[in-house]
Coordinates of C-alpha atoms in Angstrom, one line a residue:
M1 CA -33.8 20.4 -43.7
G2 CA -32.6 23.7 -42.6
S3 CA -30.3 24.8 -39.8
E4 CA -33.9 26.1 -38.4
G5 CA -36.0 23.5 -39.1
M6 CA -33.2 21.2 -37.0
Y7 CA -33.7 22.8 -33.2
Q8 CA -37.1 23.0 -34.1
Q9 CA -37.1 19.5 -34.3
L10 CA -35.1 19.5 -30.5
Q11 CA -36.8 22.2 -28.7
H12 CA -40.3 20.7 -27.9
L13 CA -39.0 17.0 -27.1
S14 CA -37.8 15.3 -24.0
Q15 CA -34.1 15.1 -23.5
P16 CA -34.5 11.2 -23.7
E17 CA -36.4 11.6 -27.2
Q18 CA -33.4 14.8 -28.1
V19 CA -31.1 11.8 -28.0
E20 CA -33.0 9.4 -29.7
W21 CA -33.7 11.8 -32.9
I22 CA -30.4 12.9 -32.9
A23 CA -28.9 9.7 -32.8
T24 CA -31.0 8.5 -35.7
Q25 CA -30.2 11.2 -37.8
L26 CA -26.5 10.8 -37.2
V27 CA -26.9 6.8 -38.0
Q28 CA -28.4 7.6 -41.1
I29 CA -25.1 9.1 -42.6
P30 CA -22.7 6.9 -43.6
S31 CA -19.3 8.2 -42.3
I32 CA -17.1 5.1 -42.5
N33 CA -13.5 5.6 -42.0
G34 CA -11.9 6.8 -44.8
T35 CA -14.6 7.7 -46.8
E36 CA -16.1 11.6 -47.4
G37 CA -18.6 10.6 -45.0
E38 CA -16.5 11.5 -42.2
V39 CA -16.6 15.0 -43.7
K40 CA -20.1 14.8 -44.0
I41 CA -21.8 13.9 -40.9
A42 CA -19.0 16.9 -39.2
E43 CA -20.8 19.6 -41.3
W44 CA -24.4 18.4 -40.4
I45 CA -23.3 18.1 -36.6
K46 CA -21.8 21.6 -37.0
E47 CA -25.2 23.0 -38.8
L48 CA -27.5 21.1 -35.8
L49 CA -24.9 23.0 -33.5
L50 CA -24.9 26.2 -35.1
S51 CA -29.2 25.7 -35.3
I52 CA -28.8 26.6 -31.6
P53 CA -30.2 30.0 -30.3
Y54 CA -27.0 30.4 -28.0
F55 CA -24.7 29.4 -30.9
Q56 CA -26.2 31.7 -32.9
E57 CA -25.7 34.5 -30.4
H58 CA -22.0 33.4 -30.0
P59 CA -21.1 31.8 -33.7
E60 CA -17.6 32.3 -32.9
Q61 CA -17.9 29.3 -29.9
V62 CA -18.9 27.0 -32.9
W63 CA -16.0 25.9 -35.2
E64 CA -14.0 23.0 -37.0
Q65 CA -10.5 21.8 -37.2
P66 CA -9.4 20.9 -40.4
L67 CA -7.1 17.9 -40.7
R68 CA -3.6 19.3 -42.0
G69 CA -2.7 17.4 -45.2
D70 CA -5.7 15.4 -45.0
A71 CA -6.6 14.4 -49.2
L72 CA -10.5 13.7 -47.8
G73 CA -10.8 17.1 -45.6
R74 CA -11.8 15.9 -42.9
K75 CA -12.0 18.1 -39.5
N76 CA -12.5 18.2 -36.1
I77 CA -15.7 19.9 -34.4
F78 CA -15.7 22.1 -31.4
A79 CA -18.7 24.2 -29.6
L80 CA -17.5 26.0 -26.3
V81 CA -20.4 26.7 -23.4
R82 CA -19.3 29.4 -21.4
S83 CA -20.4 29.3 -17.6
K84 CA -22.1 32.9 -16.6
Q85 CA -19.2 32.7 -13.9
A86 CA -15.7 34.0 -14.2
T87 CA -14.1 30.6 -14.6
R88 CA -11.5 29.0 -16.7
K89 CA -12.6 25.6 -15.0
T90 CA -13.5 23.1 -18.4
V91 CA -14.7 19.9 -19.1
I92 CA -14.2 18.5 -22.5
F93 CA -17.1 16.1 -23.5
H94 CA -15.4 14.2 -26.3
S95 CA -16.5 11.7 -29.5
H96 CA -15.5 10.4 -32.3
L97 CA -17.9 10.3 -35.5
D98 CA -16.3 7.4 -38.0
T99 CA -17.8 3.9 -38.1
V100 CA -16.3 0.4 -39.3
G101 CA -17.6 -0.4 -42.9
V102 CA -20.6 -2.4 -43.7
D103 CA -19.5 -5.6 -45.8
D104 CA -21.0 -7.8 -42.8
F105 CA -24.4 -6.9 -43.4
G106 CA -24.3 -8.9 -46.6
A107 CA -27.6 -8.9 -48.4
I108 CA -29.1 -6.4 -46.5
K109 CA -26.1 -3.8 -47.0
E110 CA -28.8 -1.4 -48.1
K111 CA -29.9 -1.2 -44.4
A112 CA -27.2 -1.0 -42.7
Y113 CA -28.6 2.9 -42.0
S114 CA -31.7 2.5 -41.4
P115 CA -32.6 1.8 -37.7
D116 CA -36.2 1.4 -38.6
D117 CA -35.6 -1.0 -41.2
L118 CA -33.0 -3.0 -39.5
L119 CA -35.4 -3.1 -36.4
R120 CA -38.0 -5.0 -38.6
F121 CA -35.3 -6.8 -40.1
F122 CA -34.3 -8.5 -36.6
Q123 CA -37.5 -8.8 -35.2
T124 CA -38.4 -11.9 -37.8
Y125 CA -34.7 -12.6 -37.3
D126 CA -35.0 -16.2 -35.6
S127 CA -31.3 -17.7 -36.1
D128 CA -30.3 -15.7 -33.8
P129 CA -32.8 -15.3 -30.6
Q130 CA -31.4 -13.0 -28.4
V131 CA -30.6 -10.8 -31.0
Q132 CA -34.3 -11.2 -32.1
A133 CA -35.7 -10.9 -28.3
D134 CA -34.1 -7.7 -28.2
A135 CA -35.5 -6.4 -31.0
L136 CA -39.0 -7.4 -30.5
S137 CA -38.3 -5.6 -26.8
G138 CA -38.3 -2.5 -28.5
E139 CA -35.8 -1.3 -26.1
W140 CA -32.7 -1.0 -28.6
M141 CA -31.8 0.8 -31.3
F142 CA -30.0 -1.0 -34.4
G143 CA -27.7 0.0 -37.2
R144 CA -24.0 0.9 -38.1
G145 CA -22.5 3.5 -35.8
S146 CA -25.7 3.0 -33.1
S147 CA -23.5 1.8 -30.0
D148 CA -20.0 2.5 -31.8
M149 CA -20.6 6.1 -31.0
K150 CA -23.1 8.0 -32.8
S151 CA -25.3 7.4 -29.9
G152 CA -22.6 8.8 -27.8
I153 CA -22.6 12.3 -29.9
A154 CA -26.2 12.5 -29.2
V155 CA -25.7 12.7 -25.5
H156 CA -23.1 14.6 -25.5
I157 CA -25.0 17.7 -27.5
A158 CA -28.2 17.0 -25.8
N159 CA -26.9 18.0 -22.5
L160 CA -25.3 20.9 -24.2
L161 CA -28.9 21.8 -24.5
Y162 CA -29.6 20.9 -21.0
F163 CA -26.7 23.3 -19.9
L164 CA -27.9 26.1 -22.2
D165 CA -31.3 25.8 -20.7
H166 CA -29.5 25.7 -17.3
L167 CA -26.7 27.9 -17.2
D168 CA -27.0 29.4 -14.0
E169 CA -26.4 26.1 -12.9
L170 CA -23.5 25.6 -14.6
P171 CA -20.3 26.4 -12.5
G172 CA -17.6 25.7 -15.2
N173 CA -17.6 25.6 -18.9
I174 CA -18.5 22.7 -21.6
L175 CA -16.0 22.1 -24.7
L176 CA -17.6 19.6 -26.9
M177 CA -14.9 17.7 -29.4
V178 CA -16.1 15.8 -32.3
N179 CA -13.4 13.9 -34.0
P180 CA -12.6 11.8 -37.3
V181 CA -10.6 9.4 -37.8
E182 CA -10.8 6.9 -34.3
E183 CA -10.9 3.7 -36.0
N184 CA -7.7 3.3 -36.8
Q185 CA -5.2 6.3 -37.1
H186 CA -6.5 8.6 -34.5
T187 CA -5.5 11.6 -36.5
G188 CA -8.6 13.1 -35.4
V189 CA -8.0 13.7 -31.6
I190 CA -4.1 14.1 -32.6
E191 CA -4.8 17.3 -34.0
A192 CA -6.9 18.4 -31.9
V193 CA -4.1 18.1 -29.0
Y194 CA -2.8 21.5 -31.0
E195 CA -6.4 23.1 -30.5
I196 CA -6.7 22.1 -27.1
E197 CA -3.1 23.7 -26.2
R198 CA -4.0 26.8 -28.0
L199 CA -7.7 27.5 -25.9
Q200 CA -5.1 27.1 -23.1
K201 CA -3.0 29.8 -24.1
E202 CA -4.9 32.2 -25.9
E203 CA -8.6 31.6 -24.3
G204 CA -7.1 30.7 -20.9
L205 CA -9.3 27.5 -20.4
E206 CA -8.1 25.1 -17.9
F207 CA -9.4 21.8 -18.8
I208 CA -10.2 19.8 -15.6
I209 CA -11.3 16.6 -17.2
A210 CA -12.4 14.8 -20.9
I211 CA -15.5 12.6 -20.3
N212 CA -15.8 10.3 -23.5
N213 CA -18.8 8.0 -23.8
D214 CA -17.4 5.4 -26.2
F215 CA -19.4 2.3 -26.0
I216 CA -19.7 -0.3 -23.1
S217 CA -20.6 -3.9 -23.0
P218 CA -21.6 -6.5 -20.8
L219 CA -18.5 -8.2 -19.9
Y220 CA -20.4 -11.4 -19.8
D221 CA -23.3 -13.8 -20.1
G222 CA -26.2 -11.8 -18.1
D223 CA -23.7 -8.7 -17.1
V224 CA -25.9 -5.6 -16.6
T225 CA -23.0 -3.1 -14.6
R226 CA -22.4 0.0 -16.2
Y227 CA -19.1 0.1 -16.0
I228 CA -17.2 3.6 -15.8
Y229 CA -13.5 3.8 -16.8
T230 CA -11.2 6.0 -15.5
G231 CA -8.5 5.8 -18.0
A232 CA -7.7 4.3 -21.3
V233 CA -5.8 1.0 -22.3
G234 CA -2.7 1.9 -24.4
K235 CA -1.9 -0.1 -27.6
L236 CA 1.5 -0.7 -29.7
L237 CA 1.9 -2.6 -32.8
P238 CA 4.8 -5.0 -32.8
C239 CA 6.1 -5.7 -36.5
F240 CA 8.8 -8.6 -37.1
L241 CA 10.1 -8.3 -40.6
I242 CA 11.6 -12.2 -41.0
T243 CA 14.3 -12.5 -44.0
G244 CA 15.5 -15.7 -44.7
R245 CA 17.3 -17.7 -47.3
E246 CA 15.4 -18.9 -50.2
A247 CA 15.9 -22.2 -52.1
H248 CA 14.2 -24.0 -54.8
V249 CA 11.3 -26.2 -53.5
G250 CA 13.4 -29.5 -54.2
Q251 CA 16.0 -28.2 -52.1
S252 CA 14.2 -27.0 -49.2
L253 CA 15.0 -28.2 -46.8
T254 CA 18.5 -26.2 -47.2
S255 CA 16.3 -23.0 -47.2
I256 CA 15.6 -20.6 -44.0
D257 CA 12.3 -20.4 -44.1
P258 CA 10.9 -17.2 -42.7
L259 CA 7.4 -18.5 -42.7
L260 CA 8.3 -20.9 -39.9
I261 CA 10.0 -18.6 -37.9
S262 CA 7.1 -16.2 -38.6
A263 CA 4.5 -19.2 -37.5
E264 CA 6.3 -20.2 -34.6
I265 CA 6.8 -16.5 -33.3
N266 CA 3.0 -16.4 -33.8
R267 CA 2.2 -19.2 -32.0
R268 CA 4.2 -18.0 -28.9
V269 CA 2.5 -14.3 -28.9
N270 CA -1.0 -14.5 -30.3
N271 CA -3.8 -14.7 -27.7
N272 CA -0.9 -15.8 -25.3
M273 CA -2.5 -15.1 -22.1
E274 CA 0.9 -15.3 -20.1
L275 CA 1.9 -11.6 -22.1
A276 CA -1.2 -10.0 -20.5
E277 CA -0.6 -8.1 -17.9
D278 CA -2.3 -9.2 -14.3
I279 CA -4.0 -6.4 -13.0
E280 CA -6.6 -7.2 -10.1
G281 CA -10.1 -6.0 -11.2
E282 CA -9.4 -5.3 -14.8
L283 CA -10.2 -6.7 -18.3
V284 CA -6.8 -7.7 -19.5
L285 CA -6.0 -9.1 -23.2
P286 CA -2.9 -10.7 -24.5
P287 CA -1.3 -10.0 -27.8
S288 CA -3.5 -10.6 -31.1
S289 CA -2.0 -11.0 -34.8
L290 CA -3.1 -8.8 -36.9
L291 CA -1.1 -9.7 -40.2
Q292 CA 0.6 -12.7 -41.0
R293 CA 2.3 -12.9 -44.7
D294 CA 5.4 -14.1 -47.2
G295 CA 6.8 -11.1 -49.0
K296 CA 6.1 -12.4 -52.4
D297 CA 4.7 -11.0 -55.2
S298 CA 3.6 -13.8 -57.3
Y299 CA 3.7 -18.0 -57.6
N300 CA 7.0 -19.6 -58.1
V301 CA 8.7 -22.7 -57.2
Q302 CA 11.0 -21.0 -54.3
T303 CA 10.7 -20.6 -51.1
A304 CA 9.8 -17.1 -49.5
G305 CA 12.6 -14.7 -49.1
K306 CA 10.7 -12.5 -46.3
A307 CA 8.1 -13.0 -44.0
Y308 CA 6.0 -9.7 -42.5
L309 CA 4.4 -10.2 -38.8
Y310 CA 2.5 -7.7 -36.5
F311 CA 0.5 -7.4 -33.2
N312 CA -2.0 -5.7 -31.7
Y313 CA -0.7 -5.1 -27.8
F314 CA -2.5 -3.8 -25.6
I315 CA -0.3 -2.3 -22.6
Y316 CA -1.4 -1.1 -19.3
K317 CA 1.1 -0.4 -17.4
A318 CA 3.7 -1.9 -18.9
S319 CA 6.4 0.2 -21.4
P320 CA 7.5 -0.3 -24.7
Q321 CA 10.8 -1.1 -23.8
D322 CA 9.3 -4.0 -21.4
V323 CA 7.2 -5.1 -24.2
L324 CA 10.3 -4.7 -26.5
N325 CA 12.7 -6.9 -24.0
R326 CA 9.5 -9.5 -23.6
L327 CA 9.2 -9.8 -27.8
K328 CA 12.8 -10.1 -28.4
K329 CA 13.4 -12.9 -26.3
I330 CA 10.1 -14.8 -27.6
A331 CA 12.3 -14.1 -31.0
I332 CA 14.9 -15.7 -29.9
D333 CA 13.7 -18.8 -28.3
A334 CA 11.3 -19.3 -31.6
C335 CA 14.6 -18.9 -33.8
A336 CA 16.9 -21.2 -31.7
H337 CA 13.5 -23.7 -32.2
V338 CA 13.4 -23.6 -35.8
E339 CA 17.2 -24.2 -36.1
A340 CA 17.3 -27.2 -34.0
Y341 CA 14.0 -28.5 -36.1
M342 CA 15.7 -27.7 -39.3
Q343 CA 18.8 -29.6 -38.1
S344 CA 16.6 -32.4 -36.9
E345 CA 14.8 -32.7 -40.2
Y346 CA 18.0 -32.8 -42.3
A347 CA 19.3 -35.4 -40.2
K348 CA 16.6 -37.4 -40.9
F349 CA 16.9 -36.4 -45.1
L350 CA 20.7 -37.4 -44.8
R351 CA 19.7 -40.9 -43.0
R352 CA 17.0 -41.6 -45.8
T353 CA 18.9 -40.9 -48.9
K354 CA 22.0 -41.7 -47.8
L355 CA 23.9 -38.5 -49.1
P356 CA 26.8 -36.6 -47.5
A357 CA 26.2 -33.9 -45.0
S358 CA 26.8 -30.2 -46.4
D359 CA 28.1 -27.3 -44.4
L360 CA 24.6 -25.9 -43.7
S361 CA 23.3 -23.4 -41.0
W362 CA 19.6 -22.6 -39.9
K363 CA 20.8 -19.4 -37.6
I364 CA 18.6 -16.4 -37.3
E365 CA 19.9 -13.2 -35.7
V366 CA 17.4 -11.1 -33.8
R367 CA 17.9 -7.8 -33.7
T368 CA 15.6 -5.3 -32.8
L369 CA 15.7 -1.9 -34.9
H370 CA 17.3 0.1 -32.7
E371 CA 20.2 -2.1 -32.3
Y372 CA 20.2 -3.0 -36.1
V373 CA 20.4 0.8 -36.9
Q374 CA 23.2 1.3 -34.6
E375 CA 25.4 -1.5 -36.5
L376 CA 24.9 0.0 -39.7
E377 CA 26.0 3.4 -38.5
Q378 CA 29.1 1.7 -37.1
I379 CA 30.0 0.3 -41.0
G380 CA 29.4 4.0 -42.2
V381 CA 26.0 3.5 -43.8
D382 CA 24.0 6.4 -43.5
T383 CA 20.4 5.3 -42.3
K384 CA 18.5 8.8 -41.4
S385 CA 18.9 9.6 -45.0
I386 CA 17.8 5.9 -46.4
S387 CA 14.8 6.1 -44.0
A388 CA 13.9 10.1 -44.7
A389 CA 14.2 9.1 -48.5
I390 CA 12.2 6.1 -48.5
A391 CA 9.1 8.1 -46.5
K392 CA 9.4 10.7 -48.9
E393 CA 9.2 9.1 -51.9
N394 CA 6.0 6.9 -50.6
P395 CA 4.0 9.4 -49.1
D396 CA 0.8 7.9 -50.0
M397 CA 2.0 4.1 -48.6
E398 CA -0.3 2.2 -45.9
P399 CA 1.6 3.5 -43.1
R400 CA 2.5 -0.3 -41.5
M401 CA 3.5 -1.0 -45.1
L402 CA 5.7 1.9 -45.1
A403 CA 7.5 1.3 -42.2
F404 CA 8.5 -2.4 -43.6
K405 CA 9.5 -0.8 -46.5
I406 CA 12.2 1.6 -44.6
V407 CA 13.6 -1.6 -43.0
E408 CA 14.1 -3.4 -46.0
A409 CA 15.8 -0.4 -47.4
L410 CA 18.4 -0.6 -44.5
Q411 CA 18.5 -4.3 -44.9
E412 CA 19.3 -3.6 -48.6
R413 CA 22.5 -1.6 -47.8
D414 CA 23.9 -3.8 -45.5
P415 CA 26.7 -6.2 -46.6
E416 CA 26.3 -9.4 -44.8
K417 CA 23.0 -10.9 -45.9
K418 CA 21.9 -12.7 -43.0
A419 CA 18.8 -14.8 -42.2
R420 CA 17.5 -12.4 -39.5
V421 CA 14.6 -10.8 -37.6
I422 CA 14.2 -7.1 -37.1
I423 CA 11.7 -5.6 -34.3
F424 CA 10.2 -2.5 -34.4
F425 CA 7.1 -0.4 -34.0
A426 CA 4.5 0.7 -36.3
P427 CA 1.3 3.0 -36.2
P428 CA -0.9 3.5 -34.3
Y429 CA 0.4 4.2 -31.1
C430 CA -1.7 4.7 -28.2
P431 CA -0.3 6.0 -25.1
H432 CA -2.1 4.2 -21.7
N433 CA -3.1 6.4 -18.8
Y434 CA -5.6 6.2 -15.6
L435 CA -5.8 8.1 -12.8
L436 CA -2.7 7.7 -10.5
E437 CA -3.3 6.5 -7.0
D438 CA -0.1 8.5 -5.1
N439 CA -1.7 12.1 -7.5
A440 CA -3.6 14.1 -5.1
R441 CA -5.3 15.1 -8.1
D442 CA -6.2 12.0 -9.8
Q443 CA -7.5 11.2 -6.2
G444 CA -9.8 13.9 -5.9
L445 CA -11.4 13.4 -9.2
L446 CA -11.6 9.6 -8.0
A447 CA -13.8 10.2 -5.3
A448 CA -16.1 13.1 -6.7
I449 CA -16.5 10.3 -9.6
E450 CA -17.4 7.5 -7.0
K451 CA -19.5 9.9 -4.6
T452 CA -21.9 10.8 -7.3
L453 CA -22.1 7.4 -9.1
Q454 CA -23.3 6.0 -5.5
K455 CA -25.8 8.8 -5.5
L456 CA -27.0 8.3 -9.3
G457 CA -27.1 4.1 -7.9
E458 CA -29.4 4.7 -5.5
E459 CA -32.0 7.0 -7.9
T460 CA -31.5 4.9 -10.9
Q461 CA -31.6 1.5 -9.0
E462 CA -28.4 0.9 -11.6
T463 CA -25.1 -1.0 -10.9
F464 CA -22.1 1.0 -11.5
A465 CA -18.8 -0.1 -11.0
V466 CA -15.5 1.8 -11.4
K467 CA -12.5 0.1 -13.5
K468 CA -9.2 1.5 -14.3
F469 CA -8.7 1.1 -18.2
F470 CA -11.0 1.2 -21.1
P471 CA -10.8 -2.3 -22.7
Y472 CA -11.0 -1.0 -26.1
L473 CA -9.2 1.4 -28.0
S474 CA -9.8 5.2 -27.4
D475 CA -9.3 8.4 -28.6
S476 CA -9.1 9.6 -24.5
S477 CA -5.5 7.7 -24.9
Y478 CA -4.2 11.0 -26.5
L479 CA -4.9 13.3 -23.4
S480 CA -2.3 12.6 -21.0
V481 CA 0.9 10.2 -20.8
H482 CA 2.2 8.0 -18.1
D483 CA 5.5 6.6 -19.4
T484 CA 8.5 8.7 -18.9
D485 CA 10.9 10.1 -21.8
E486 CA 13.2 7.0 -21.1
E487 CA 10.6 4.9 -21.8
I488 CA 9.2 7.0 -24.9
A489 CA 12.6 7.1 -26.3
A490 CA 12.4 2.9 -26.5
L491 CA 9.4 3.8 -28.7
V492 CA 10.5 6.4 -30.9
N493 CA 14.1 4.9 -31.4
N494 CA 12.3 1.1 -32.6
F495 CA 9.8 3.8 -34.6
P496 CA 10.9 3.8 -38.4
E497 CA 10.7 7.7 -39.5
W498 CA 8.5 8.6 -36.2
E499 CA 8.1 12.2 -37.1
T500 CA 6.8 10.9 -40.6
I501 CA 4.4 8.2 -40.6
Y502 CA 2.8 9.2 -36.8
P503 CA 4.4 12.1 -35.1
V504 CA 2.4 12.0 -31.7
P505 CA 3.4 15.4 -30.0
I506 CA 4.2 13.3 -26.5
K507 CA 5.9 16.3 -25.3
K508 CA 2.7 18.8 -25.5
I509 CA 0.3 15.8 -24.5
R510 CA 2.1 15.1 -20.9
E511 CA 2.3 19.1 -20.5
L512 CA -1.8 19.1 -21.2
N513 CA -1.8 16.1 -18.7
I514 CA -5.7 16.0 -19.2
P515 CA -7.5 12.8 -17.5
S516 CA -9.8 11.3 -19.4
I517 CA -12.5 8.9 -18.2
N518 CA -15.5 6.9 -20.0
V519 CA -18.8 7.6 -19.4
G520 CA -20.5 5.1 -21.7
I521 CA -23.4 4.0 -24.0
Y522 CA -24.7 0.9 -23.5
G523 CA -24.3 -1.3 -26.3
K524 CA -24.2 -4.5 -28.1
D525 CA -22.0 -6.3 -31.0
A526 CA -20.2 -3.2 -32.2
H527 CA -18.4 -3.7 -35.6
K528 CA -21.1 -6.6 -35.6
W529 CA -23.8 -6.0 -38.1
T530 CA -26.5 -6.9 -35.0
E531 CA -24.5 -3.6 -33.2
R532 CA -27.3 -2.2 -31.2
V533 CA -27.7 0.4 -28.1
Y534 CA -29.8 -0.3 -25.5
K535 CA -32.0 2.8 -24.7
P536 CA -33.4 2.9 -21.4
Y537 CA -29.9 3.6 -20.1
T538 CA -28.2 5.4 -22.9
F539 CA -31.0 7.8 -23.6
H540 CA -32.7 8.1 -20.4
V541 CA -29.8 7.3 -17.7
L542 CA -26.6 8.0 -19.3
P543 CA -27.3 12.1 -19.9
K544 CA -27.9 13.1 -16.3
V545 CA -24.8 10.5 -15.3
T546 CA -22.9 12.9 -17.6
R547 CA -24.1 15.6 -16.4
E548 CA -23.7 14.9 -12.2
I549 CA -20.3 13.3 -12.9
A550 CA -19.1 16.9 -14.9
M551 CA -20.8 19.3 -12.3
A552 CA -19.3 17.2 -9.0
I553 CA -16.0 17.6 -10.7
L554 CA -16.2 21.1 -11.6
K555 CA -17.4 22.2 -8.2
N556 CA -14.9 20.2 -6.3
E557 CA -12.4 22.3 -8.5
R558 CA -13.4 25.3 -7.8

């Protein structure tokens, strides 16, 4: 379909029909994270935008920003609608275009991108009565990306069309921003920070707020609340490189088993609600293990020498230093537990065998990476050169394993081959942010949002609730930063080759300081094969909710 035909498909449709048509087209384009599909869908979005008469008259107001050094040629897409009024005030509408994979669809993988085929399938799917009931209701669209988050892109584009038909009513500018690479590294929005900075300096735009529309879901059975989030949860990926003492399995009691240490740390951290922050009224989550493995490449009868462990660790108000302090204490306690356990088991062995005791120690040292680097530098090890060389020699290595490899390279230069746990951070890092209670600008934004939602609740009979933290990871993290320089230093100093592996432009983000809220599409089962979006709210109500909030904030800021 040519670009002119794309707009013709839309111009005579109602807004809900426009949203559904765009969402359906987007779902039908595979755009799995890390594939060329991310490029193809970006090009389709750009083509659609350029088919709109306003942008045909102003083609320079639709553009792409290629991601630097990206092997796939992925790109951010931008479109700017300028108000007829002389104003710098601008609201960002942003969404991401990539999805997770479709292996979970199993035997019906070929239907993953066909909402119509999936609807027919789930209408006869009696293994899950709730999914079947949703399919039979006709109120849900199925398909990979339908909820996370191609319907969100559709809502934003449909709202651009609305504003273009009502430019006289628009009291500020609207910048559409669509990013790739959200599902793992967030590279798209990180690169977009530089483009937003350029628009601020060269075009004179003043960014009042960003409105993301990533998916929201019921928080419990029967929940029909539409949650509006005024900030984003942060994320750290704390890693543990655990080095033990190998032994033949015939002498395993003499070993220091890094897997045993890893298991004990994992037991104390994984899904431990005591480690979740306690913030009244917010959905807070504990850390969860994302990787646990040994360092062996093949089978042999030697106990493992190394183990790798890392966690997803959500942060709401806590700083990287807070997390590091807590995890170091847990690791020390876990190692002490393992040491006492091994001493006890070795004593049992001696009693049974009547053998004389050997002079053995199971003591395990715990260090943060920053502490360990300082110790190595005191004995003359050039840690910076070693780290930089490993990063340069392995440009295509999976980023988390590259971080482990750098720490291992440092250990190789250590003359003391102790059993150790070294704690550090690896990518991704997502800053946390939210509207601040003691900030007049933020409280003005919050008041405008709450007043608008109260009015819309009465009009639509929807139940809205305002929360601080969008509970899932989001590109919104990268538009403002609350952490101080000192708190960020605790992250960077314990992050191998930060500038090479994950150079988040913290200073630029802090200078931009754009509040980002999430006014999300409503769906279920994102990242599952039963993923679906609720059409009555997402296609009919949400566009107006987004518009009204944007308008209220622009009018409030004039």
